[in-house]
Short mmCIF file of C-alpha atoms in Angstrom, two decimals:
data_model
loop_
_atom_site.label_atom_id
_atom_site.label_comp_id
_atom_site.label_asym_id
_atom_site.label_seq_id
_atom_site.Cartn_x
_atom_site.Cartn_y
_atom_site.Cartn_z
CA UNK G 1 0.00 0.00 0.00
CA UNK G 2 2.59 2.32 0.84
CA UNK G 3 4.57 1.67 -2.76
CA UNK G 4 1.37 2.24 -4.43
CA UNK G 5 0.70 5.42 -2.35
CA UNK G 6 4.23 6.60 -2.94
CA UNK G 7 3.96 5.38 -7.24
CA UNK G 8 0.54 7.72 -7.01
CA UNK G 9 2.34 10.68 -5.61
CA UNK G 10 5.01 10.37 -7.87
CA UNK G 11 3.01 9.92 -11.04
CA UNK G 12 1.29 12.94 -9.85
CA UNK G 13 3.97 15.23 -9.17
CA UNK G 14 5.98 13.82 -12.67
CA UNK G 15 8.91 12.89 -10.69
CA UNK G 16 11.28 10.18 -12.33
CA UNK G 17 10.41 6.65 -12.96
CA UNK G 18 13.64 5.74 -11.91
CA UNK G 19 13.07 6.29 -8.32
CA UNK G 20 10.17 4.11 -8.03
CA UNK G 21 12.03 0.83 -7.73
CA UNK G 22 14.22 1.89 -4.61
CA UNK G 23 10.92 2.56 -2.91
CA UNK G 24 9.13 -0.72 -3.91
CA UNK G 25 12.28 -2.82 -3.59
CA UNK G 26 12.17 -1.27 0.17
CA UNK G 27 8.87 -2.11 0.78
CA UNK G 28 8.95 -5.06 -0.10
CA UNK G 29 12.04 -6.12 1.34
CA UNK G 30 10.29 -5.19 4.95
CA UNK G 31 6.81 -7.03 4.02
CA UNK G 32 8.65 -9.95 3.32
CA UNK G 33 10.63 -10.08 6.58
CA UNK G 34 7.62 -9.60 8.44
CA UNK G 35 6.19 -12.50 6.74
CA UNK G 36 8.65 -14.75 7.36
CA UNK G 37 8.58 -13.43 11.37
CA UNK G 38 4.99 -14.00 11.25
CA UNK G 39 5.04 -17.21 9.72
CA UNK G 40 3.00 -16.66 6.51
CA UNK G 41 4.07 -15.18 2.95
CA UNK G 42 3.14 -12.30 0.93
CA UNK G 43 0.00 -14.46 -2.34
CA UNK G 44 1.91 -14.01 -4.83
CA UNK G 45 -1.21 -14.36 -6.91
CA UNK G 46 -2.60 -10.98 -5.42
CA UNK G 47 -2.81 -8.11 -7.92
CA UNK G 48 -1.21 -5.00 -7.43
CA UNK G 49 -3.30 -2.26 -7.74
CA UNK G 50 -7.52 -2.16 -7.85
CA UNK G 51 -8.58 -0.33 -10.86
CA UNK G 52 -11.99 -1.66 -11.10
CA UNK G 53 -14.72 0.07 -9.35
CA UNK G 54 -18.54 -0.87 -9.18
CA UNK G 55 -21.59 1.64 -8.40
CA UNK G 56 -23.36 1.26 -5.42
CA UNK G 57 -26.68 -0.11 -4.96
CA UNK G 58 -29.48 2.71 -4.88
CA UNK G 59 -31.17 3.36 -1.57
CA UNK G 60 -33.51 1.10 -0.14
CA UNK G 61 -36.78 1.08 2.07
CA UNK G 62 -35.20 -0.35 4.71
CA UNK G 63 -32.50 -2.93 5.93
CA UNK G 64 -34.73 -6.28 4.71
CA UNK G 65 -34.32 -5.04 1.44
CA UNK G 66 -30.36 -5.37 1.32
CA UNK G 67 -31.08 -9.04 2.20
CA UNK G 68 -29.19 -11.06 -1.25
CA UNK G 69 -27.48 -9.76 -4.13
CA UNK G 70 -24.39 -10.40 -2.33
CA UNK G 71 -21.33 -9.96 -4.26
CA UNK G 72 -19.42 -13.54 -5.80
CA UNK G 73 -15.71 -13.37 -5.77
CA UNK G 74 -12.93 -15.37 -7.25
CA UNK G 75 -10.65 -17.05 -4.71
CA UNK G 76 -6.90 -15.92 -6.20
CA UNK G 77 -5.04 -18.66 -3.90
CA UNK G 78 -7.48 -21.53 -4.67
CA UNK G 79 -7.99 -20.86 -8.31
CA UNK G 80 -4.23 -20.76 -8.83
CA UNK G 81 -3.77 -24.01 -6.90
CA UNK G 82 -6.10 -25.85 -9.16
CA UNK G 83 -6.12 -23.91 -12.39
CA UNK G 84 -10.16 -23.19 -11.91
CA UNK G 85 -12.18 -20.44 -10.81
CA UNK G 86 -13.07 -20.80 -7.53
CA UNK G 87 -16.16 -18.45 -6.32
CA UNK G 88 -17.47 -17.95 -3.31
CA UNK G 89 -20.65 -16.03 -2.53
CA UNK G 90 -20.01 -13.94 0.05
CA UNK G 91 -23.04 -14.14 2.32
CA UNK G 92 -21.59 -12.39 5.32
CA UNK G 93 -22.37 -9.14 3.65
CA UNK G 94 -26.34 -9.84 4.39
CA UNK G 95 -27.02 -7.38 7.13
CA UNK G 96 -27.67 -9.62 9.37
CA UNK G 97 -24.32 -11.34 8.81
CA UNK G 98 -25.28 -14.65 7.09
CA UNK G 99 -26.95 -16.91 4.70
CA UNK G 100 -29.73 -17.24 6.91
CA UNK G 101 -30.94 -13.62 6.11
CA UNK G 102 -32.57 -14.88 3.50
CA UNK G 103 -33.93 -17.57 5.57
CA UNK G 104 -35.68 -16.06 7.84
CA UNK G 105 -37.38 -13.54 5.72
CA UNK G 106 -38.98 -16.22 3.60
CA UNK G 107 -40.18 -17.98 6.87
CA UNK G 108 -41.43 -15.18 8.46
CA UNK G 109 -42.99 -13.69 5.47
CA UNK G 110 -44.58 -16.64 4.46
CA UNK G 111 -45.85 -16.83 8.20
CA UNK G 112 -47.41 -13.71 8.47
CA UNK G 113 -49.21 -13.97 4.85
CA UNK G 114 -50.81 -16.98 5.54
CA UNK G 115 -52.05 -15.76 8.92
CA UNK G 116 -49.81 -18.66 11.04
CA UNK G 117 -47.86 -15.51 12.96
CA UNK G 118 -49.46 -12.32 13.36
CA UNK G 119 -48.01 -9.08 13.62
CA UNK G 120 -46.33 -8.74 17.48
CA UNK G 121 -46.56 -12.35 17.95
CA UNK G 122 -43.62 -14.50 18.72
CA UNK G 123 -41.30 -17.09 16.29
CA UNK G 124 -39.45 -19.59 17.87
CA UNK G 125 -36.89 -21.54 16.46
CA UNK G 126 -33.92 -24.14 17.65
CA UNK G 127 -30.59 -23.01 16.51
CA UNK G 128 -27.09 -23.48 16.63
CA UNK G 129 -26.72 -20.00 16.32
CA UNK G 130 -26.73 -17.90 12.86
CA UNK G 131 -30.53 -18.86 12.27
CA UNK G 132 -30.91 -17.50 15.35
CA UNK G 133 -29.42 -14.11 14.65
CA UNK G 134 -31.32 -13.71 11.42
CA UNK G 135 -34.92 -14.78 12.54
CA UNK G 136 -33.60 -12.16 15.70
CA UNK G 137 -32.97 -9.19 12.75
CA UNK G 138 -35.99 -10.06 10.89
CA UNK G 139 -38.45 -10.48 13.24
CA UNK G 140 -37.86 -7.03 15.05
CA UNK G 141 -37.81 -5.37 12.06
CA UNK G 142 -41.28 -7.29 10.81
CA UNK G 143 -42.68 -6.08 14.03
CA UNK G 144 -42.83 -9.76 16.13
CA UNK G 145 -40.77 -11.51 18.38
CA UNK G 146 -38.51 -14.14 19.06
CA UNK G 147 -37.67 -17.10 21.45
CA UNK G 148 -34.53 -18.91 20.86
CA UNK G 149 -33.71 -21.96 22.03
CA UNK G 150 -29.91 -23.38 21.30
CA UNK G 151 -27.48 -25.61 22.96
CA UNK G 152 -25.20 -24.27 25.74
CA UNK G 153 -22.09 -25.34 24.14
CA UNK G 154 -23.02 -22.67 21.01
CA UNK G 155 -20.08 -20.07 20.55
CA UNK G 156 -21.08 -17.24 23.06
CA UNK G 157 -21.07 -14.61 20.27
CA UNK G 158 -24.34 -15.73 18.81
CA UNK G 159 -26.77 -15.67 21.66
CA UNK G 160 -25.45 -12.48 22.06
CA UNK G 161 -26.27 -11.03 18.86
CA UNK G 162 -29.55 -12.40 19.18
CA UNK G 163 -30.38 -11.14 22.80
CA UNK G 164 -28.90 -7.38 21.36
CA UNK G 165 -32.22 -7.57 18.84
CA UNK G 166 -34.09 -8.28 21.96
CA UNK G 167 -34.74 -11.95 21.38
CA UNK G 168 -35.50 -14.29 24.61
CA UNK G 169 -32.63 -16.47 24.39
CA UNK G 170 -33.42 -19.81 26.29
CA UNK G 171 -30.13 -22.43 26.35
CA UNK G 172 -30.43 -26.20 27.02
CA UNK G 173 -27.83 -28.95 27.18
CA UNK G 174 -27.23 -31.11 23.98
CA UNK G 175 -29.43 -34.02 23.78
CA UNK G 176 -30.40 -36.15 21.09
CA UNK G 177 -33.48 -34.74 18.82
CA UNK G 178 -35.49 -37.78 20.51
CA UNK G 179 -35.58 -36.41 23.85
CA UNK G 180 -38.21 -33.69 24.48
CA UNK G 181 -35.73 -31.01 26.26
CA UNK G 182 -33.50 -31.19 22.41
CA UNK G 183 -33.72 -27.20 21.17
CA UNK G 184 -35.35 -27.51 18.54
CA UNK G 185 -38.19 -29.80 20.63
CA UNK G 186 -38.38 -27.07 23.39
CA UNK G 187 -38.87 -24.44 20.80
CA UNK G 188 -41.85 -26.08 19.21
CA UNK G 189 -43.52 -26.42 22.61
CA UNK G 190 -42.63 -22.21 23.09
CA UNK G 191 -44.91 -21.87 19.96
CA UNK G 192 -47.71 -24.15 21.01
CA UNK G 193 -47.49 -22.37 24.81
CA UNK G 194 -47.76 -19.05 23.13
CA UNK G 195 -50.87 -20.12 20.55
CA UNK G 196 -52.38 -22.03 23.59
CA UNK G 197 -52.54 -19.01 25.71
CA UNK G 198 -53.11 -16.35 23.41
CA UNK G 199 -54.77 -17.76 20.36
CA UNK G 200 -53.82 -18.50 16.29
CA UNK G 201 -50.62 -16.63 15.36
CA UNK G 202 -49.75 -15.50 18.79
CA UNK G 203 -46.60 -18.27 18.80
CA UNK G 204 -45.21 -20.00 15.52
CA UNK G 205 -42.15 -22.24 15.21
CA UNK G 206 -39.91 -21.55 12.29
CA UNK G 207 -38.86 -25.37 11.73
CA UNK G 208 -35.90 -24.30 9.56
CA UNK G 209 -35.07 -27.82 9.05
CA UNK G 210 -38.53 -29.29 7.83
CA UNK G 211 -40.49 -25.43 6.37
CA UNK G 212 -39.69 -25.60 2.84
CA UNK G 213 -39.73 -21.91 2.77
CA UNK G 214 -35.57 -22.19 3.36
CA UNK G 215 -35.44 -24.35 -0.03
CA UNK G 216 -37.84 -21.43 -1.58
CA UNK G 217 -35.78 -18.84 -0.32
CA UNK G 218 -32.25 -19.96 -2.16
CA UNK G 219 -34.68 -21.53 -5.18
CA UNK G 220 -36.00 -18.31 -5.65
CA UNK G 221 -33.19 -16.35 -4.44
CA UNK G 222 -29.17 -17.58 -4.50
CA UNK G 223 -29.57 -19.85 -7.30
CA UNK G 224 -30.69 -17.22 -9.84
CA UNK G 225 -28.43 -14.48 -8.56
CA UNK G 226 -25.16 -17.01 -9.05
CA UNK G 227 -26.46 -18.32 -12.46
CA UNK G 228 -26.56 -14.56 -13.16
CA UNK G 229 -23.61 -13.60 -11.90
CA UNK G 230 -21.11 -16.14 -13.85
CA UNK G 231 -22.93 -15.02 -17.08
CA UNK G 232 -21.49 -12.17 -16.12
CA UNK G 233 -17.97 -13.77 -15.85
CA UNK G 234 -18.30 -13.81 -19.66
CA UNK G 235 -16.64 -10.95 -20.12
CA UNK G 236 -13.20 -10.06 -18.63
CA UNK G 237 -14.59 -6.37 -18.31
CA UNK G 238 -14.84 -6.36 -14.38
CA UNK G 239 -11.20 -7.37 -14.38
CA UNK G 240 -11.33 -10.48 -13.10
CA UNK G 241 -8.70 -13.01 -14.73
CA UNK G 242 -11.00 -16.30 -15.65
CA UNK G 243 -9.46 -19.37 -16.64
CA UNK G 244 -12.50 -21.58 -17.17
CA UNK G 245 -12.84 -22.99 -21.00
CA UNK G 246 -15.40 -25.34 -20.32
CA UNK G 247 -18.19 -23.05 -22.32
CA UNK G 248 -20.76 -23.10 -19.31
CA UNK G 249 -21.62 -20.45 -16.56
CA UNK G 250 -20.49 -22.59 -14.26
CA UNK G 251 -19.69 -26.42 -13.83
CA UNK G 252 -20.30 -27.20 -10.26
CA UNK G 253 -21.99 -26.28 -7.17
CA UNK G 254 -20.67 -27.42 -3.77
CA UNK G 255 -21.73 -27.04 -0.45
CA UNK G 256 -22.29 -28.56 3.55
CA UNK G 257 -26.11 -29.08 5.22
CA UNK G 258 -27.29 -28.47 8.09
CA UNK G 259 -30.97 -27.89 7.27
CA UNK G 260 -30.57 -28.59 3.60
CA UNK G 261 -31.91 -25.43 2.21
CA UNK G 262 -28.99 -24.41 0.47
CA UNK G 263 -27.88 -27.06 -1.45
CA UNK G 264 -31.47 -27.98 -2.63
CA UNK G 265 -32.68 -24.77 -4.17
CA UNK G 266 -29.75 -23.72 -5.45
CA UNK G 267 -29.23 -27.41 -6.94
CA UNK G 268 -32.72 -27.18 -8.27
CA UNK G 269 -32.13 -23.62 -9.99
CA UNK G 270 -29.00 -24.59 -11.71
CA UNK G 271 -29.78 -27.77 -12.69
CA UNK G 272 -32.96 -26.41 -14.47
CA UNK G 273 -31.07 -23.63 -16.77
CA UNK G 274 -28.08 -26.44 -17.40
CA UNK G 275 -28.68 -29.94 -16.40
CA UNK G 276 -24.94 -30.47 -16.85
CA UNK G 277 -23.83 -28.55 -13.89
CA UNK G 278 -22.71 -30.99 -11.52
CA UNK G 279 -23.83 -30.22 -8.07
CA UNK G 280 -21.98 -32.19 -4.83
CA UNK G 281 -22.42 -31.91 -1.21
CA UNK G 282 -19.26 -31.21 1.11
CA UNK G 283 -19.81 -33.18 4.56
CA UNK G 284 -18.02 -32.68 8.23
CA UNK G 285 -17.12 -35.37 10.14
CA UNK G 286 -19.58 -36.99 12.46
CA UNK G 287 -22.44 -36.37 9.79
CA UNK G 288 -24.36 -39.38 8.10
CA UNK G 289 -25.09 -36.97 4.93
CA UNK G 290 -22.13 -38.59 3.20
CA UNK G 291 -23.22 -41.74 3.18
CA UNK G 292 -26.65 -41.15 2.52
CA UNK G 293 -25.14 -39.15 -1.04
CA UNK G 294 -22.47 -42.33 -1.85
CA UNK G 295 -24.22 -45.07 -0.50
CA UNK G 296 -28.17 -44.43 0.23
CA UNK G 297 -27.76 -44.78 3.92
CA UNK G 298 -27.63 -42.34 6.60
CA UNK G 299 -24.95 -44.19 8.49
CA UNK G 300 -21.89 -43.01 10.53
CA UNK G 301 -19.15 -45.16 12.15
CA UNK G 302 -18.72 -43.63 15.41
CA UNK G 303 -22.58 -43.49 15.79
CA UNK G 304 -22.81 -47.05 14.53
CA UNK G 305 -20.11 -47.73 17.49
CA UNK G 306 -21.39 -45.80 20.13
CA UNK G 307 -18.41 -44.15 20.04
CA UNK G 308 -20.03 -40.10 19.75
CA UNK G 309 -18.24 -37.85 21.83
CA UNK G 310 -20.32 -34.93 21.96
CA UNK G 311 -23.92 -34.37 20.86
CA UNK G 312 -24.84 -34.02 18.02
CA UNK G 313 -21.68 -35.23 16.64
CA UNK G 314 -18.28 -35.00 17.04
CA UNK G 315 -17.03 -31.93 14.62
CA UNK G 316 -15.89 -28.11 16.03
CA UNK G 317 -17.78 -26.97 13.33
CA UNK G 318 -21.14 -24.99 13.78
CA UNK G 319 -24.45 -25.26 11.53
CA UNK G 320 -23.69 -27.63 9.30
CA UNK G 321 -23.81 -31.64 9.39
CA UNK G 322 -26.86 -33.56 10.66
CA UNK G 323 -27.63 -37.48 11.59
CA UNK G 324 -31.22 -37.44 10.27
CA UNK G 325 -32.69 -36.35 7.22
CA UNK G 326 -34.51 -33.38 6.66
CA UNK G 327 -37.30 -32.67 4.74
CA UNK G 328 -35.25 -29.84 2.67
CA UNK G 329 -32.12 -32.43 2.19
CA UNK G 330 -34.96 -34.68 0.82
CA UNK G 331 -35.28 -32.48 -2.22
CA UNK G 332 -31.79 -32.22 -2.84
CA UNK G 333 -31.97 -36.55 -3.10
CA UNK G 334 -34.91 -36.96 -5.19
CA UNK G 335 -37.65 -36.40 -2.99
CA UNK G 336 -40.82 -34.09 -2.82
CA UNK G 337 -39.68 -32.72 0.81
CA UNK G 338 -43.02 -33.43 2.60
CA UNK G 339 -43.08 -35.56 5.94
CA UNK G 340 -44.99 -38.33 4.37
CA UNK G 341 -42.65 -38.74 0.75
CA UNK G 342 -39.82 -38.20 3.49
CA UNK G 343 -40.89 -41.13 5.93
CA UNK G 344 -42.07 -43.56 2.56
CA UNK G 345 -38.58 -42.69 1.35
CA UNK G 346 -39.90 -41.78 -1.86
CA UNK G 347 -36.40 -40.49 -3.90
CA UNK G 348 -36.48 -39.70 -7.25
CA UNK G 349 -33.37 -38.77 -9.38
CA UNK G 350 -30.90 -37.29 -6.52
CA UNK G 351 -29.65 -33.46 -7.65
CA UNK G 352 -26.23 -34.38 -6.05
CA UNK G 353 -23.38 -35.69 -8.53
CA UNK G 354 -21.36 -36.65 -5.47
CA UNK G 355 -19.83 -35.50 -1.94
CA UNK G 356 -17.06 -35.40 -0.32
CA UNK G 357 -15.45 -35.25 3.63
CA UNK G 358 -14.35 -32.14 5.37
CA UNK G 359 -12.41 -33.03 8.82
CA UNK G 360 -12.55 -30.58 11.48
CA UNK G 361 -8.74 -30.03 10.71
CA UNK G 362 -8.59 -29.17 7.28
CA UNK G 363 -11.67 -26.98 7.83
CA UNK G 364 -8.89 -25.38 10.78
CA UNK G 365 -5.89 -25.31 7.97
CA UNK G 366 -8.16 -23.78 5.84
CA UNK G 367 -9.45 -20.69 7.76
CA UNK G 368 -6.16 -20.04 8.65
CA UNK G 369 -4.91 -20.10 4.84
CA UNK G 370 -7.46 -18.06 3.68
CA UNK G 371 -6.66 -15.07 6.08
CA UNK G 372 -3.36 -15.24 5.57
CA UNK G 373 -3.33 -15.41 1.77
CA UNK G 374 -6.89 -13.91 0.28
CA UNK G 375 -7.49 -11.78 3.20
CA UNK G 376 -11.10 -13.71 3.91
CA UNK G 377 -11.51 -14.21 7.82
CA UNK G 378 -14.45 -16.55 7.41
CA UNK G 379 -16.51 -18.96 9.74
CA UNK G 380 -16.38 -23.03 10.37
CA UNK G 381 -19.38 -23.77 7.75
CA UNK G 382 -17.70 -21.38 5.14
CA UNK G 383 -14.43 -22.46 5.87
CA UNK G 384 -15.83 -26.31 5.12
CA UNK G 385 -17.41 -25.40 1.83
CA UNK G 386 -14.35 -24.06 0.37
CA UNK G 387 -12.29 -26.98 1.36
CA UNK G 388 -14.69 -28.98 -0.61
CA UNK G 389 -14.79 -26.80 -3.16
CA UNK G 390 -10.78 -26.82 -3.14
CA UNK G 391 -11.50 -31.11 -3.40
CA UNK G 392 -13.81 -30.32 -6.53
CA UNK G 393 -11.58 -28.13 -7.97
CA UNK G 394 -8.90 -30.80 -8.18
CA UNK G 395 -11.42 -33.48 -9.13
CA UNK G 396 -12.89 -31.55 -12.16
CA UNK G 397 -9.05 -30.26 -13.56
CA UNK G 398 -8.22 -27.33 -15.17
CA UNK G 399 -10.36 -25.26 -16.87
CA UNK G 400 -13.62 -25.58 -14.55
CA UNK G 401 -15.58 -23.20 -12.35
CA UNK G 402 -16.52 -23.91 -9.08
CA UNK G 403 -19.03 -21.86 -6.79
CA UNK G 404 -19.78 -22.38 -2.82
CA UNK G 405 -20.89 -20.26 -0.38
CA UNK G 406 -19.06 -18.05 2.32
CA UNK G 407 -22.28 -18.49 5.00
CA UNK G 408 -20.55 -16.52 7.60
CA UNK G 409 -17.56 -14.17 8.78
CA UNK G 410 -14.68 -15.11 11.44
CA UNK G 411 -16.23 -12.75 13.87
CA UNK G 412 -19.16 -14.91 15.25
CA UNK G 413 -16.24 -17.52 15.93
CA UNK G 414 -13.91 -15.80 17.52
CA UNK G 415 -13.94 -17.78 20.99
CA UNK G 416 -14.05 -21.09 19.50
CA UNK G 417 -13.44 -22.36 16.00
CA UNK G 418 -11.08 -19.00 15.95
CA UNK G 419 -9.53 -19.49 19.34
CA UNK G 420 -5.98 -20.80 19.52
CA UNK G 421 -6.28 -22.02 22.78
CA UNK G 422 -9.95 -24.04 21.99
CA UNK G 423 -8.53 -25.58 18.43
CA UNK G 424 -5.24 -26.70 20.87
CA UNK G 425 -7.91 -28.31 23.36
CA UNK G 426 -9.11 -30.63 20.40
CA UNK G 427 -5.52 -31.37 19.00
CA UNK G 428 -6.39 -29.22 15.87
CA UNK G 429 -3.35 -26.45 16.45
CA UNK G 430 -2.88 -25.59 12.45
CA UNK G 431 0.71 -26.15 11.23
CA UNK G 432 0.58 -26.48 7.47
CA UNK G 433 -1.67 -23.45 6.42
CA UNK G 434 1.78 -21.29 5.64
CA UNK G 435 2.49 -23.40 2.41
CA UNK G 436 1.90 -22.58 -0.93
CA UNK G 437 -0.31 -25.43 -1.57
CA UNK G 438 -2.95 -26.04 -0.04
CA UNK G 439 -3.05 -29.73 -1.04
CA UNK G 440 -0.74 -29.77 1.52
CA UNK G 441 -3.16 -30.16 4.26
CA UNK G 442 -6.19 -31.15 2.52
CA UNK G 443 -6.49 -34.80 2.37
CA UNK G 444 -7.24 -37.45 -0.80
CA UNK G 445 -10.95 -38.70 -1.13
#
């Protein structure tokens, strides 16, 4: 920055070229000894100077409009690694912070049209945490309430987002969805208490994991804005350097579950304007979604063993994985997402071309790779999607384009999956993330 500065000041005042590399050389020199003190190097992929610049978006009603139309941007490190373009839509820049924006304004809004929450009543939903946030933002701003339930071992930074939007926050221990004090099963019975007392619409559970509304909202939503934005990527005039030749928008989709939404509307949007776009799901450990993709089975080892650690699995990731199926994963396999196609396992031609495993310490590696060489401080879930989208990458060759999703920033993570002393606790202290490949601590599927 300060080489640039100083090359704009000369240009400016016409001063001679020649002095320019005794400044730069400087510069530089210093950068790269901090880097090497630091333990990271300068991405040698970066450019050096930003000449592009994009208008703003005009002014809008009010802050539920700036939900979507996030921007899409091309991983340098990643897509030099594998000699694809590697996107990532950057949901973090939803004003409420994640993917789940979009989320909860399609559950709400659907909600209150259909009369099932009225205006000032009360949503209540069980979350890990960013669903949480989100149905917080959006219900305040709808004019309602909310009641969160989540587990007690959720990073501390959520529940305090949420209770700043004055949500009720209510935390429970971990239990298996079975028993009737699991969060999500103690936020239903919020709902019922509140219609019970109060009448129709008073209390409404947003069942992000069964409502249909979350496939709507990325069906609807994400998939069409990607599929729009890589047309855009057809020209080179927003200066970004693309190396796919395949001919298509884009060639694959990748990303984790938790509820399912995701990957199944944006699946189901692609794969209706180009049915070759492959689309694959990316899978921490502990889940059963893997197996369910490969093999038709929701089926984990250490489940199968008795061997869990930690409900509901054993991962240091947050809002993504699951051991059950969902009615919005049941779209993304074939199926029509209701309860009763869902319990008849009625599957019809899965959207997924494939999946692939994310441990807890690439996901680690990863975060820490990305900071340090793109500059993106990013959360668990995001930080999982791109290391399958890294796995994709290599699996496709040259050439391809690859899209996931950035759900959430570093910031709601900082006391856990960005803590050195809580990733040391687990035996996940990252060691490999200074190389220049990051093959190097990504493992082979």
């Amino acid at each position: 920055l300060v080489a640039s500065s100083a090359n704009r000041r000369r240009a400016s005042a016409d001063t001679s070229v020649s002095e320019a590399p005794t400044a730069v050389t400087t510069v530089r020199s210093i950068a790269l000894s901090l880097c090497d003190l630091f333990g990271a190097c300068p991405p040698p992929h970066a450019p050096t100077t930003r000449s592009v610049h994009f208008p703003p978006p005009p002014p809008m009603p009010d802050v539920l409009a700036s939900i979507g139309n996030t921007p899409l941007i091309r991983v340098n490190s990643l897509s030099a690694a594998t000699g694809c373009d590697v996107l990532i839509k950057c949901e973090f820049a939803n004003p409420g912070g994640s993917v789940k924006d979009r989320v909860a304004l399609r559950i709400i809004t659907e909600a209150l049209d259909s009369g099932e929450l009225v205006e000032g009543g009360t949503v209540t939903e069980g979350t890990a945490g960013s669903t949480g946030v989100s149905l917080a933002m959006v219900a305040r701003a709808l004019g309602c309430n909310a009641h969160l339930a989540l587990p007690d071992d959720a990073a501390m930074e959520k529940p305090r987002l949420m209770e700043s939007f004055g949500a009720t926050v209510e935390r429970v221990r971990p239990v298996s969805i079975t028993h009737k004090d699991h969060f999500v099963n103690v936020a239903r019975r919020r709902a019922e208490e509140l219609c019970q007392s109060n009448g129709r619409g008073a209390g409404y559970f947003a069942d992000q994991f069964e409502n249909t509304a979350n496939f709507r909202s990325h069906l609807e939503g994400t998939g069409p804005e990607i599929w729009r934005q890589c047309g855009d990527l057809a020209s080179k005039a927003n200066g970004i350097e693309i190396v796919s030749t395949s001919g298509r928008r884009l060639d694959a989709f990748i990303c984790a579950c938790g509820t399912g939404g995701t990957l199944a509307g944006i699946a189901r949007y692609l794969k209706s304007k180009d049915e070759g776009i492959e689309c694959h799901l990316v899978d921490p450990q502990g889940s059963s979604l893997y197996n369910k993709v490969k093999r038709g089975v929701l089926y984990n080892r250490v489940e199968a063993e008795g061997k869990r650690l930690r409900n509901p699995f054993d991962t240091i990731t947050e809002g993504v994985g699951i051991n059950r199926l969902t009615c919005n994963f049941h779209i993304a396999i074939g199926g029509d997402g209701t309860q009763a196609g869902k319990t008849a396992g009625n599957e019809g031609p899965s959207l997924l071309s494939g999946a692939f495993k994310c441990s807890d310490r690439e996901a680690v590696e990863m975060s820490r790779y990305l900071a340090r060489r793109d500059g993106l401080f990013l959360g668990s879930s995001s930080c999982v999607n791109i290391v399958g989208a890294a796995k994709l990458a290599r699996q496709l060759g040259p050439g391809h384009r690859v899209v996931t999703i950035a759900c959430d920033s570093g910031v709601r993570h900082l006391t856990k999956f960005w803590s050195g002393e809580y990733v040391a606790s687990h035996g996940l202290t990252p060691t490999k993330y200074t190389k220049n490949d990051p093959f190097e601590f990504l493992d082979d599927e």
